[in-house]
Tab-separated table of N, CA, C and O in Angstrom:
chain	number	residue	atom	x	y	z
A	183	MET	N	-3.441	36.813	-6.811
A	183	MET	CA	-3.585	35.518	-6.317
A	183	MET	C	-3.434	34.551	-7.523
A	183	MET	O	-4.010	34.766	-8.573
A	184	ARG	N	-2.645	33.494	-7.358
A	184	ARG	CA	-2.384	32.533	-8.385
A	184	ARG	C	-3.518	31.565	-8.546
A	184	ARG	O	-4.101	31.125	-7.597
A	185	ARG	N	-3.901	31.362	-9.766
A	185	ARG	CA	-4.960	30.432	-10.082
A	185	ARG	C	-4.386	29.025	-10.310
A	185	ARG	O	-3.421	28.917	-11.038
A	186	VAL	N	-4.886	28.043	-9.628
A	186	VAL	CA	-4.343	26.688	-9.773
A	186	VAL	C	-4.860	26.130	-11.090
A	186	VAL	O	-6.036	26.163	-11.378
A	187	SER	N	-3.940	25.581	-11.875
A	187	SER	CA	-4.283	25.033	-13.181
A	187	SER	C	-4.903	23.680	-13.051
A	187	SER	O	-4.507	22.858	-12.162
A	188	THR	N	-5.821	23.366	-13.905
A	188	THR	CA	-6.294	22.024	-14.091
A	188	THR	C	-5.779	21.581	-15.479
A	188	THR	O	-5.385	22.405	-16.292
A	189	PRO	N	-5.771	20.276	-15.749
A	189	PRO	CA	-5.260	19.839	-17.042
A	189	PRO	C	-5.895	20.581	-18.193
A	189	PRO	O	-5.287	20.923	-19.221
A	190	SER	N	-7.226	20.909	-18.097
A	190	SER	CA	-7.928	21.573	-19.181
A	190	SER	C	-7.516	23.126	-19.270
A	190	SER	O	-7.689	23.653	-20.376
A	191	SER	N	-7.101	23.725	-18.231
A	191	SER	CA	-6.716	25.116	-18.261
A	191	SER	C	-5.235	25.373	-18.227
A	191	SER	O	-4.791	26.453	-18.244
A	192	SER	N	-4.490	24.307	-18.299
A	192	SER	CA	-3.017	24.368	-18.231
A	192	SER	C	-2.388	24.897	-19.490
A	192	SER	O	-2.874	24.595	-20.581
A	193	PRO	N	-1.247	25.724	-19.421
A	193	PRO	CA	-0.568	26.121	-20.604
A	193	PRO	C	0.333	25.013	-21.171
A	193	PRO	O	0.942	25.158	-22.220
A	194	LEU	N	0.344	23.905	-20.455
A	194	LEU	CA	1.201	22.731	-20.933
A	194	LEU	C	0.479	21.911	-21.913
A	194	LEU	O	-0.817	21.848	-21.975
A	195	PRO	N	1.208	21.103	-22.723
A	195	PRO	CA	0.523	20.163	-23.585
A	195	PRO	C	-0.296	19.207	-22.794
A	195	PRO	O	0.059	18.806	-21.650
A	196	GLU	N	-1.438	18.829	-23.265
A	196	GLU	CA	-2.412	17.997	-22.543
A	196	GLU	C	-1.751	16.730	-21.972
A	196	GLU	O	-2.001	16.318	-20.826
A	197	GLN	N	-0.900	16.096	-22.783
A	197	GLN	CA	-0.295	14.818	-22.331
A	197	GLN	C	0.613	15.038	-21.057
A	197	GLN	O	0.546	14.223	-20.196
A	198	LEU	N	1.312	16.154	-20.998
A	198	LEU	CA	2.092	16.488	-19.811
A	198	LEU	C	1.155	16.940	-18.683
A	198	LEU	O	1.349	16.481	-17.496
A	199	ALA	N	0.221	17.796	-18.938
A	199	ALA	CA	-0.686	18.358	-17.897
A	199	ALA	C	-1.407	17.242	-17.163
A	199	ALA	O	-1.579	17.317	-15.984
A	200	THR	N	-1.873	16.229	-17.877
A	200	THR	CA	-2.568	15.137	-17.248
A	200	THR	C	-1.671	14.239	-16.503
A	200	THR	O	-2.118	13.470	-15.633
A	201	ARG	N	-0.415	14.191	-16.846
A	201	ARG	CA	0.610	13.381	-16.183
A	201	ARG	C	1.087	13.919	-14.809
A	201	ARG	O	1.423	13.121	-13.927
A	202	LEU	N	1.089	15.227	-14.721
A	202	LEU	CA	1.571	15.827	-13.458
A	202	LEU	C	0.624	15.593	-12.269
A	202	LEU	O	-0.530	15.755	-12.421
A	203	ARG	N	1.184	15.211	-11.134
A	203	ARG	CA	0.430	15.088	-9.920
A	203	ARG	C	0.900	16.232	-8.993
A	203	ARG	O	1.942	16.204	-8.410
A	204	ARG	N	0.012	17.214	-8.911
A	204	ARG	CA	0.291	18.379	-8.105
A	204	ARG	C	-0.157	18.222	-6.702
A	204	ARG	O	-1.100	17.523	-6.428
A	205	ASP	N	0.475	19.026	-5.782
A	205	ASP	CA	0.000	19.030	-4.424
A	205	ASP	C	-1.287	19.931	-4.325
A	205	ASP	O	-1.775	20.413	-5.358
A	206	ALA	N	-1.863	20.103	-3.118
A	206	ALA	CA	-3.072	20.795	-2.955
A	206	ALA	C	-2.948	22.272	-3.490
A	206	ALA	O	-4.005	22.919	-3.813
A	207	ALA	N	-1.734	22.861	-3.461
A	207	ALA	CA	-1.560	24.202	-3.943
A	207	ALA	C	-1.289	24.258	-5.447
A	207	ALA	O	-1.010	25.393	-5.973
A	208	GLY	N	-1.354	23.092	-6.136
A	208	GLY	CA	-1.086	23.078	-7.569
A	208	GLY	C	0.351	23.035	-7.955
A	208	GLY	O	0.688	23.352	-9.057
A	209	LEU	N	1.207	22.642	-7.028
A	209	LEU	CA	2.659	22.674	-7.279
A	209	LEU	C	3.242	21.280	-7.358
A	209	LEU	O	2.729	20.295	-6.783
A	210	VAL	N	4.370	21.215	-8.057
A	210	VAL	CA	5.159	20.006	-8.238
A	210	VAL	C	6.571	20.300	-7.786
A	210	VAL	O	7.062	21.416	-8.095
A	211	ALA	N	7.259	19.389	-7.143
A	211	ALA	CA	8.663	19.613	-6.735
A	211	ALA	C	9.566	19.565	-7.947
A	211	ALA	O	9.290	18.645	-8.791
A	212	ALA	N	10.560	20.420	-7.993
A	212	ALA	CA	11.490	20.416	-9.070
A	212	ALA	C	12.909	20.311	-8.499
A	212	ALA	O	13.425	21.258	-7.861
A	213	ILE	N	13.541	19.194	-8.694
A	213	ILE	CA	14.918	18.986	-8.230
A	213	ILE	C	15.810	19.532	-9.307
A	213	ILE	O	15.653	19.116	-10.508
A	214	VAL	N	16.764	20.342	-8.921
A	214	VAL	CA	17.668	20.944	-9.890
A	214	VAL	C	19.056	20.348	-9.756
A	214	VAL	O	19.596	20.357	-8.617
A	215	GLN	N	19.603	19.821	-10.857
A	215	GLN	CA	20.871	19.134	-10.862
A	215	GLN	C	21.803	19.732	-11.900
A	215	GLN	O	21.341	20.067	-13.052
A	216	GLN	N	23.118	19.835	-11.576
A	216	GLN	CA	24.097	20.279	-12.545
A	216	GLN	C	24.182	19.167	-13.599
A	216	GLN	O	24.383	18.058	-13.289
A	217	HIS	N	24.059	19.543	-14.847
A	217	HIS	CA	23.922	18.561	-15.957
A	217	HIS	C	25.146	17.713	-16.128
A	217	HIS	O	25.026	16.511	-16.503
A	218	ASP	N	26.361	18.192	-15.953
A	218	ASP	CA	27.516	17.496	-16.285
A	218	ASP	C	28.175	16.680	-15.110
A	218	ASP	O	28.898	15.722	-15.370
A	219	THR	N	27.926	17.122	-13.955
A	219	THR	CA	28.534	16.453	-12.736
A	219	THR	C	27.518	15.641	-11.902
A	219	THR	O	27.957	14.826	-11.106
A	220	GLY	N	26.222	15.931	-12.147
A	220	GLY	CA	25.190	15.164	-11.303
A	220	GLY	C	24.995	15.809	-9.960
A	220	GLY	O	24.198	15.295	-9.196
A	221	GLU	N	25.711	16.895	-9.632
A	221	GLU	CA	25.550	17.560	-8.374
A	221	GLU	C	24.140	18.040	-8.165
A	221	GLU	O	23.582	18.774	-9.029
A	222	VAL	N	23.485	17.742	-7.014
A	222	VAL	CA	22.156	18.223	-6.744
A	222	VAL	C	22.306	19.621	-6.173
A	222	VAL	O	22.966	19.806	-5.152
A	223	LEU	N	21.683	20.570	-6.835
A	223	LEU	CA	21.819	21.996	-6.407
A	223	LEU	C	20.757	22.505	-5.526
A	223	LEU	O	21.116	23.233	-4.544
A	224	MET	N	19.503	22.163	-5.768
A	224	MET	CA	18.448	22.788	-5.002
A	224	MET	C	17.106	22.067	-5.334
A	224	MET	O	17.050	21.271	-6.219
A	225	LEU	N	16.121	22.418	-4.516
A	225	LEU	CA	14.794	22.002	-4.788
A	225	LEU	C	13.894	23.250	-4.847
A	225	LEU	O	14.047	24.179	-4.022
A	226	GLY	N	13.047	23.385	-5.879
A	226	GLY	CA	12.162	24.458	-6.005
A	226	GLY	C	10.780	23.933	-6.285
A	226	GLY	O	10.575	22.713	-6.437
A	227	TRP	N	9.818	24.793	-6.401
A	227	TRP	CA	8.418	24.431	-6.692
A	227	TRP	C	7.922	25.052	-7.965
A	227	TRP	O	8.244	26.221	-8.190
A	228	MET	N	7.210	24.315	-8.760
A	228	MET	CA	6.646	24.905	-9.953
A	228	MET	C	5.169	24.560	-10.094
A	228	MET	O	4.687	23.492	-9.757
A	229	ASP	N	4.417	25.570	-10.599
A	229	ASP	CA	3.068	25.290	-11.051
A	229	ASP	C	3.139	25.111	-12.605
A	229	ASP	O	4.286	25.100	-13.147
A	230	ASP	N	2.033	24.877	-13.195
A	230	ASP	CA	2.082	24.632	-14.661
A	230	ASP	C	2.654	25.755	-15.421
A	230	ASP	O	3.407	25.563	-16.441
A	231	GLU	N	2.397	26.978	-15.056
A	231	GLU	CA	2.964	28.158	-15.798
A	231	GLU	C	4.503	28.194	-15.637
A	231	GLU	O	5.167	28.438	-16.571
A	232	ALA	N	5.006	27.893	-14.416
A	232	ALA	CA	6.443	27.874	-14.278
A	232	ALA	C	7.113	26.772	-15.039
A	232	ALA	O	8.148	26.940	-15.589
A	233	VAL	N	6.433	25.625	-15.108
A	233	VAL	CA	6.950	24.525	-15.936
A	233	VAL	C	6.962	24.960	-17.417
A	233	VAL	O	7.979	24.773	-18.087
A	234	HIS	N	5.853	25.589	-17.845
A	234	HIS	CA	5.794	26.041	-19.243
A	234	HIS	C	6.890	27.040	-19.514
A	234	HIS	O	7.578	26.919	-20.583
A	235	ARG	N	7.104	28.050	-18.651
A	235	ARG	CA	8.141	28.977	-18.889
A	235	ARG	C	9.563	28.333	-18.899
A	235	ARG	O	10.371	28.724	-19.712
A	236	THR	N	9.763	27.362	-18.055
A	236	THR	CA	11.011	26.616	-17.969
A	236	THR	C	11.274	25.870	-19.289
A	236	THR	O	12.401	25.902	-19.887
A	237	LEU	N	10.245	25.198	-19.761
A	237	LEU	CA	10.324	24.390	-20.982
A	237	LEU	C	10.497	25.244	-22.234
A	237	LEU	O	11.089	24.753	-23.236
A	238	THR	N	10.069	26.461	-22.222
A	238	THR	CA	10.013	27.214	-23.469
A	238	THR	C	10.996	28.388	-23.485
A	238	THR	O	11.171	29.007	-24.524
A	239	SER	N	11.719	28.736	-22.399
A	239	SER	CA	12.566	29.869	-22.343
A	239	SER	C	14.038	29.538	-22.233
A	239	SER	O	14.846	30.436	-22.509
A	240	GLY	N	14.439	28.334	-21.832
A	240	GLY	CA	15.840	28.009	-21.685
A	240	GLY	C	16.391	28.421	-20.322
A	240	GLY	O	17.513	28.210	-20.026
A	241	ARG	N	15.490	29.013	-19.516
A	241	ARG	CA	15.883	29.433	-18.118
A	241	ARG	C	14.877	28.837	-17.206
A	241	ARG	O	13.686	28.640	-17.493
A	242	VAL	N	15.288	28.612	-15.911
A	242	VAL	CA	14.419	27.996	-14.902
A	242	VAL	C	13.559	29.037	-14.194
A	242	VAL	O	14.055	30.017	-13.744
A	243	THR	N	12.257	28.761	-14.192
A	243	THR	CA	11.314	29.615	-13.470
A	243	THR	C	10.627	28.819	-12.376
A	243	THR	O	10.267	27.701	-12.611
A	244	PHE	N	10.433	29.378	-11.152
A	244	PHE	CA	9.862	28.697	-10.036
A	244	PHE	C	8.667	29.531	-9.599
A	244	PHE	O	8.552	30.686	-9.913
A	245	TRP	N	7.815	28.917	-8.756
A	245	TRP	CA	6.788	29.671	-8.043
A	245	TRP	C	7.313	29.786	-6.593
A	245	TRP	O	7.627	28.790	-5.954
A	246	SER	N	7.419	31.007	-6.121
A	246	SER	CA	7.794	31.274	-4.773
A	246	SER	C	6.602	31.195	-3.870
A	246	SER	O	5.694	31.945	-3.913
A	247	ARG	N	6.597	30.150	-2.962
A	247	ARG	CA	5.526	29.972	-2.021
A	247	ARG	C	5.468	31.061	-1.007
A	247	ARG	O	4.401	31.477	-0.511
A	248	SER	N	6.603	31.633	-0.617
A	248	SER	CA	6.643	32.696	0.415
A	248	SER	C	6.205	34.046	-0.126
A	248	SER	O	5.486	34.786	0.447
A	249	ARG	N	6.683	34.394	-1.355
A	249	ARG	CA	6.342	35.679	-1.958
A	249	ARG	C	5.070	35.618	-2.865
A	249	ARG	O	4.605	36.614	-3.271
A	250	GLU	N	4.649	34.353	-3.105
A	250	GLU	CA	3.510	34.121	-4.014
A	250	GLU	C	3.670	34.878	-5.327
A	250	GLU	O	2.774	35.659	-5.784
A	251	GLU	N	4.787	34.577	-6.036
A	251	GLU	CA	5.006	35.130	-7.323
A	251	GLU	C	6.072	34.267	-8.068
A	251	GLU	O	6.758	33.435	-7.428
A	252	TYR	N	6.135	34.446	-9.363
A	252	TYR	CA	7.092	33.715	-10.152
A	252	TYR	C	8.451	34.370	-10.008
A	252	TYR	O	8.564	35.565	-9.798
A	253	TRP	N	9.506	33.558	-10.013
A	253	TRP	CA	10.844	34.108	-10.052
A	253	TRP	C	11.698	33.218	-10.969
A	253	TRP	O	11.588	32.018	-10.951
A	254	ARG	N	12.482	33.925	-11.701
A	254	ARG	CA	13.384	33.257	-12.639
A	254	ARG	C	14.784	33.316	-11.994
A	254	ARG	O	15.286	34.413	-11.758
A	255	LYS	N	15.363	32.145	-11.758
A	255	LYS	CA	16.623	32.046	-11.111
A	255	LYS	C	17.649	32.873	-11.855
A	255	LYS	O	17.872	32.729	-13.017
A	256	GLY	N	18.291	33.813	-11.080
A	256	GLY	CA	19.369	34.573	-11.611
A	256	GLY	C	19.031	35.973	-12.023
A	256	GLY	O	19.888	36.803	-12.358
A	257	ASP	N	17.782	36.346	-12.113
A	257	ASP	CA	17.351	37.697	-12.591
A	257	ASP	C	17.908	38.777	-11.700
A	257	ASP	O	18.274	39.897	-12.176
A	258	THR	N	17.978	38.558	-10.375
A	258	THR	CA	18.534	39.596	-9.529
A	258	THR	C	19.947	39.251	-9.058
A	258	THR	O	20.784	40.126	-8.863
A	259	SER	N	20.265	37.966	-8.869
A	259	SER	CA	21.634	37.572	-8.447
A	259	SER	C	22.628	37.380	-9.510
A	259	SER	O	23.884	37.399	-9.219
A	260	GLY	N	22.210	37.148	-10.725
A	260	GLY	CA	23.112	36.792	-11.789
A	260	GLY	C	23.547	35.349	-11.795
A	260	GLY	O	24.221	34.850	-12.650
A	261	HIS	N	23.063	34.577	-10.846
A	261	HIS	CA	23.381	33.145	-10.714
A	261	HIS	C	22.256	32.401	-11.548
A	261	HIS	O	21.376	31.756	-10.972
A	262	VAL	N	22.480	32.361	-12.856
A	262	VAL	CA	21.558	31.869	-13.777
A	262	VAL	C	21.576	30.330	-13.922
A	262	VAL	O	22.676	29.729	-13.800
A	263	GLN	N	20.417	29.768	-14.153
A	263	GLN	CA	20.305	28.288	-14.411
A	263	GLN	C	19.827	28.193	-15.867
A	263	GLN	O	18.657	28.491	-16.212
A	264	HIS	N	20.727	27.722	-16.723
A	264	HIS	CA	20.434	27.439	-18.132
A	264	HIS	C	19.958	26.031	-18.256
A	264	HIS	O	20.644	25.084	-17.904
A	265	VAL	N	18.747	25.834	-18.806
A	265	VAL	CA	18.152	24.540	-18.877
A	265	VAL	C	18.852	23.674	-19.868
A	265	VAL	O	19.145	24.134	-21.013
A	266	ARG	N	19.144	22.454	-19.543
A	266	ARG	CA	19.710	21.411	-20.414
A	266	ARG	C	18.690	20.340	-20.724
A	266	ARG	O	18.677	19.799	-21.792
A	267	SER	N	17.907	20.000	-19.694
A	267	SER	CA	16.866	19.010	-19.931
A	267	SER	C	15.831	19.047	-18.715
A	267	SER	O	16.159	19.526	-17.653
A	268	VAL	N	14.627	18.592	-18.987
A	268	VAL	CA	13.627	18.498	-17.954
A	268	VAL	C	12.942	17.102	-18.055
A	268	VAL	O	12.537	16.764	-19.189
A	269	ALA	N	12.903	16.331	-17.002
A	269	ALA	CA	12.245	15.056	-16.994
A	269	ALA	C	11.246	14.960	-15.845
A	269	ALA	O	11.376	15.640	-14.867
A	270	VAL	N	10.183	14.163	-16.091
A	270	VAL	CA	9.205	13.930	-15.037
A	270	VAL	C	9.427	12.521	-14.522
A	270	VAL	O	9.739	11.572	-15.274
A	271	ASP	N	9.204	12.346	-13.208
A	271	ASP	CA	9.393	10.983	-12.627
A	271	ASP	C	8.196	10.030	-12.958
A	271	ASP	O	7.168	10.531	-13.522
A	272	CYS	N	8.339	8.812	-12.601
A	272	CYS	CA	7.350	7.780	-13.017
A	272	CYS	C	5.974	8.043	-12.412
A	272	CYS	O	4.921	7.644	-13.034
A	273	ASP	N	5.869	8.710	-11.247
A	273	ASP	CA	4.568	9.040	-10.649
A	273	ASP	C	4.040	10.385	-11.038
A	273	ASP	O	2.899	10.711	-10.654
A	274	GLY	N	4.866	11.231	-11.697
A	274	GLY	CA	4.409	12.537	-12.177
A	274	GLY	C	4.390	13.522	-11.054
A	274	GLY	O	3.826	14.645	-11.190
A	275	ASP	N	5.020	13.223	-9.884
A	275	ASP	CA	4.982	14.199	-8.787
A	275	ASP	C	6.308	14.899	-8.481
A	275	ASP	O	6.427	15.579	-7.490
A	276	ALA	N	7.248	14.733	-9.353
A	276	ALA	CA	8.542	15.417	-9.265
A	276	ALA	C	9.156	15.619	-10.654
A	276	ALA	O	8.961	14.759	-11.564
A	277	LEU	N	9.844	16.702	-10.809
A	277	LEU	CA	10.589	17.003	-12.018
A	277	LEU	C	12.070	17.003	-11.710
A	277	LEU	O	12.537	17.407	-10.632
A	278	LEU	N	12.895	16.573	-12.667
A	278	LEU	CA	14.348	16.680	-12.614
A	278	LEU	C	14.751	17.686	-13.676
A	278	LEU	O	14.531	17.402	-14.885
A	279	VAL	N	15.263	18.790	-13.259
A	279	VAL	CA	15.670	19.875	-14.138
A	279	VAL	C	17.211	19.885	-14.111
A	279	VAL	O	17.861	20.207	-13.173
A	280	ARG	N	17.766	19.472	-15.245
A	280	ARG	CA	19.247	19.480	-15.409
A	280	ARG	C	19.615	20.792	-16.012
A	280	ARG	O	19.065	21.251	-17.031
A	281	VAL	N	20.650	21.493	-15.379
A	281	VAL	CA	20.977	22.854	-15.761
A	281	VAL	C	22.452	23.015	-15.896
A	281	VAL	O	23.250	22.124	-15.355
A	282	ASP	N	22.876	24.077	-16.486
A	282	ASP	CA	24.222	24.567	-16.419
A	282	ASP	C	24.086	25.752	-15.505
A	282	ASP	O	23.556	26.822	-15.806
A	283	GLN	N	24.568	25.580	-14.222
A	283	GLN	CA	24.484	26.560	-13.147
A	283	GLN	C	25.649	27.590	-13.307
A	283	GLN	O	26.766	27.237	-13.348
A	284	VAL	N	25.284	28.842	-13.344
A	284	VAL	CA	26.291	29.976	-13.315
A	284	VAL	C	26.236	30.522	-11.910
A	284	VAL	O	25.231	31.067	-11.487
A	285	GLY	N	27.380	30.379	-11.169
A	285	GLY	CA	27.409	30.913	-9.832
A	285	GLY	C	26.709	29.992	-8.821
A	285	GLY	O	26.485	28.822	-9.097
A	286	ALA	N	26.342	30.610	-7.716
A	286	ALA	CA	25.707	29.839	-6.594
A	286	ALA	C	24.262	29.506	-6.949
A	286	ALA	O	23.579	30.308	-7.563
A	287	ALA	N	23.861	28.326	-6.522
A	287	ALA	CA	22.429	27.933	-6.688
A	287	ALA	C	21.612	28.346	-5.518
A	287	ALA	O	20.414	28.624	-5.602
A	288	CYS	N	22.205	28.445	-4.312
A	288	CYS	CA	21.507	28.786	-3.058
A	288	CYS	C	21.476	30.267	-2.811
A	288	CYS	O	22.420	30.980	-3.084
A	289	HIS	N	20.388	30.716	-2.290
A	289	HIS	CA	20.245	32.147	-1.927
A	289	HIS	C	21.175	32.574	-0.853
A	289	HIS	O	21.444	33.784	-0.682
A	290	THR	N	21.857	31.644	-0.142
A	290	THR	CA	22.834	31.967	0.847
A	290	THR	C	24.214	32.290	0.253
A	290	THR	O	25.116	32.687	0.943
A	291	GLY	N	24.345	31.998	-1.075
A	291	GLY	CA	25.643	32.212	-1.733
A	291	GLY	C	26.472	30.944	-1.887
A	291	GLY	O	27.474	30.964	-2.503
A	292	GLU	N	25.938	29.837	-1.325
A	292	GLU	CA	26.629	28.554	-1.435
A	292	GLU	C	26.358	27.958	-2.805
A	292	GLU	O	25.322	28.219	-3.438
A	293	ARG	N	27.262	27.056	-3.269
A	293	ARG	CA	27.081	26.452	-4.498
A	293	ARG	C	25.794	25.665	-4.568
A	293	ARG	O	25.000	25.721	-5.568
A	294	THR	N	25.460	24.883	-3.543
A	294	THR	CA	24.170	24.111	-3.471
A	294	THR	C	23.469	24.442	-2.163
A	294	THR	O	24.084	24.847	-1.183
A	295	CYS	N	22.192	24.267	-2.237
A	295	CYS	CA	21.364	24.476	-0.964
A	295	CYS	C	21.689	23.366	0.078
A	295	CYS	O	21.496	23.608	1.262
A	296	PHE	N	22.200	22.302	-0.414
A	296	PHE	CA	22.535	21.149	0.517
A	296	PHE	C	23.866	21.324	1.176
A	296	PHE	O	24.141	20.841	2.296
A	297	ASP	N	24.771	22.102	0.575
A	297	ASP	CA	26.017	22.501	1.264
A	297	ASP	C	25.621	23.482	2.380
A	297	ASP	O	26.147	23.388	3.488
A	298	ALA	N	24.781	24.423	2.073
A	298	ALA	CA	24.312	25.405	3.061
A	298	ALA	C	23.567	24.775	4.235
A	298	ALA	O	23.714	25.213	5.376
A	299	GLY	N	22.794	23.803	3.948
A	299	GLY	CA	21.929	23.088	4.936
A	299	GLY	C	22.788	22.176	5.840
A	299	GLY	O	22.517	22.136	7.070
A	300	GLY	N	23.753	21.496	5.319
A	300	GLY	CA	24.627	20.678	6.122
A	300	GLY	C	24.214	19.221	6.169
A	300	GLY	O	23.006	18.913	6.040
A	301	ASP	N	25.177	18.372	6.394
A	301	ASP	CA	24.986	16.935	6.530
A	301	ASP	C	24.321	16.664	7.877
A	301	ASP	O	24.682	17.252	8.900
A	302	LEU	N	23.405	15.657	7.877
A	302	LEU	CA	22.709	15.295	9.115
A	302	LEU	C	23.341	14.148	9.861
A	302	LEU	O	22.892	13.716	10.925
A	303	GLY	N	24.435	13.604	9.353
A	303	GLY	CA	25.168	12.551	10.034
A	303	GLY	C	24.454	11.226	10.066
A	303	GLY	O	24.509	10.527	11.066
A	304	ALA	N	23.834	10.853	8.984
A	304	ALA	CA	23.073	9.557	8.923
A	304	ALA	C	24.123	8.386	9.005
A	304	ALA	O	25.226	8.525	8.532
A	305	VAL	N	23.634	7.238	9.569
A	305	VAL	CA	24.441	6.036	9.564
A	305	VAL	C	24.579	5.574	8.139
A	305	VAL	O	23.589	5.502	7.397
A	306	VAL	N	25.752	5.194	7.730
A	306	VAL	CA	26.001	4.776	6.369
A	306	VAL	C	25.668	3.267	6.293
A	306	VAL	O	26.219	2.454	7.013
A	307	GLY	N	24.751	2.899	5.392
A	307	GLY	CA	24.385	1.509	5.153
A	307	GLY	C	25.318	0.797	4.320
A	307	GLY	O	26.081	1.417	3.478
A	308	GLU	N	25.409	-0.523	4.397
A	308	GLU	CA	26.310	-1.326	3.539
A	308	GLU	C	25.452	-2.252	2.735
A	308	GLU	O	24.512	-2.849	3.228
A	309	PRO	N	25.808	-2.435	1.466
A	309	PRO	CA	25.021	-3.399	0.640
A	309	PRO	C	25.279	-4.809	1.103
A	309	PRO	O	26.393	-5.065	1.664
A	310	ARG	N	24.302	-5.701	0.999
A	310	ARG	CA	24.510	-7.046	1.413
A	310	ARG	C	25.213	-7.892	0.364
A	310	ARG	O	25.248	-7.685	-0.766
């Protein structure tokens, strides 16, 4: 069972640990983007340990909510995410992880999870 970190028990630097706004399960959303094209690849979830591993290893690590374990993108598929930068949003409740994606980002084999999910056909707004 995963222990939810508090800022005082976090492996992260105190300044970052106190800035993050985690959900009830101790997780923060991590949006993954291709660093050179801006293409949004996927959304994953990280606890403090996954953030720490991502910041210190050069590879992206997530917390799997379904399997309740850490997983490093590409260890079984070979579709590795090499970290280029990690930023926190103004509210501290989301991370933007810019990567160099090798192969597909989605577990379905698609380049992005949003290609696999499909467009919802929203009405396109016009600027005034």
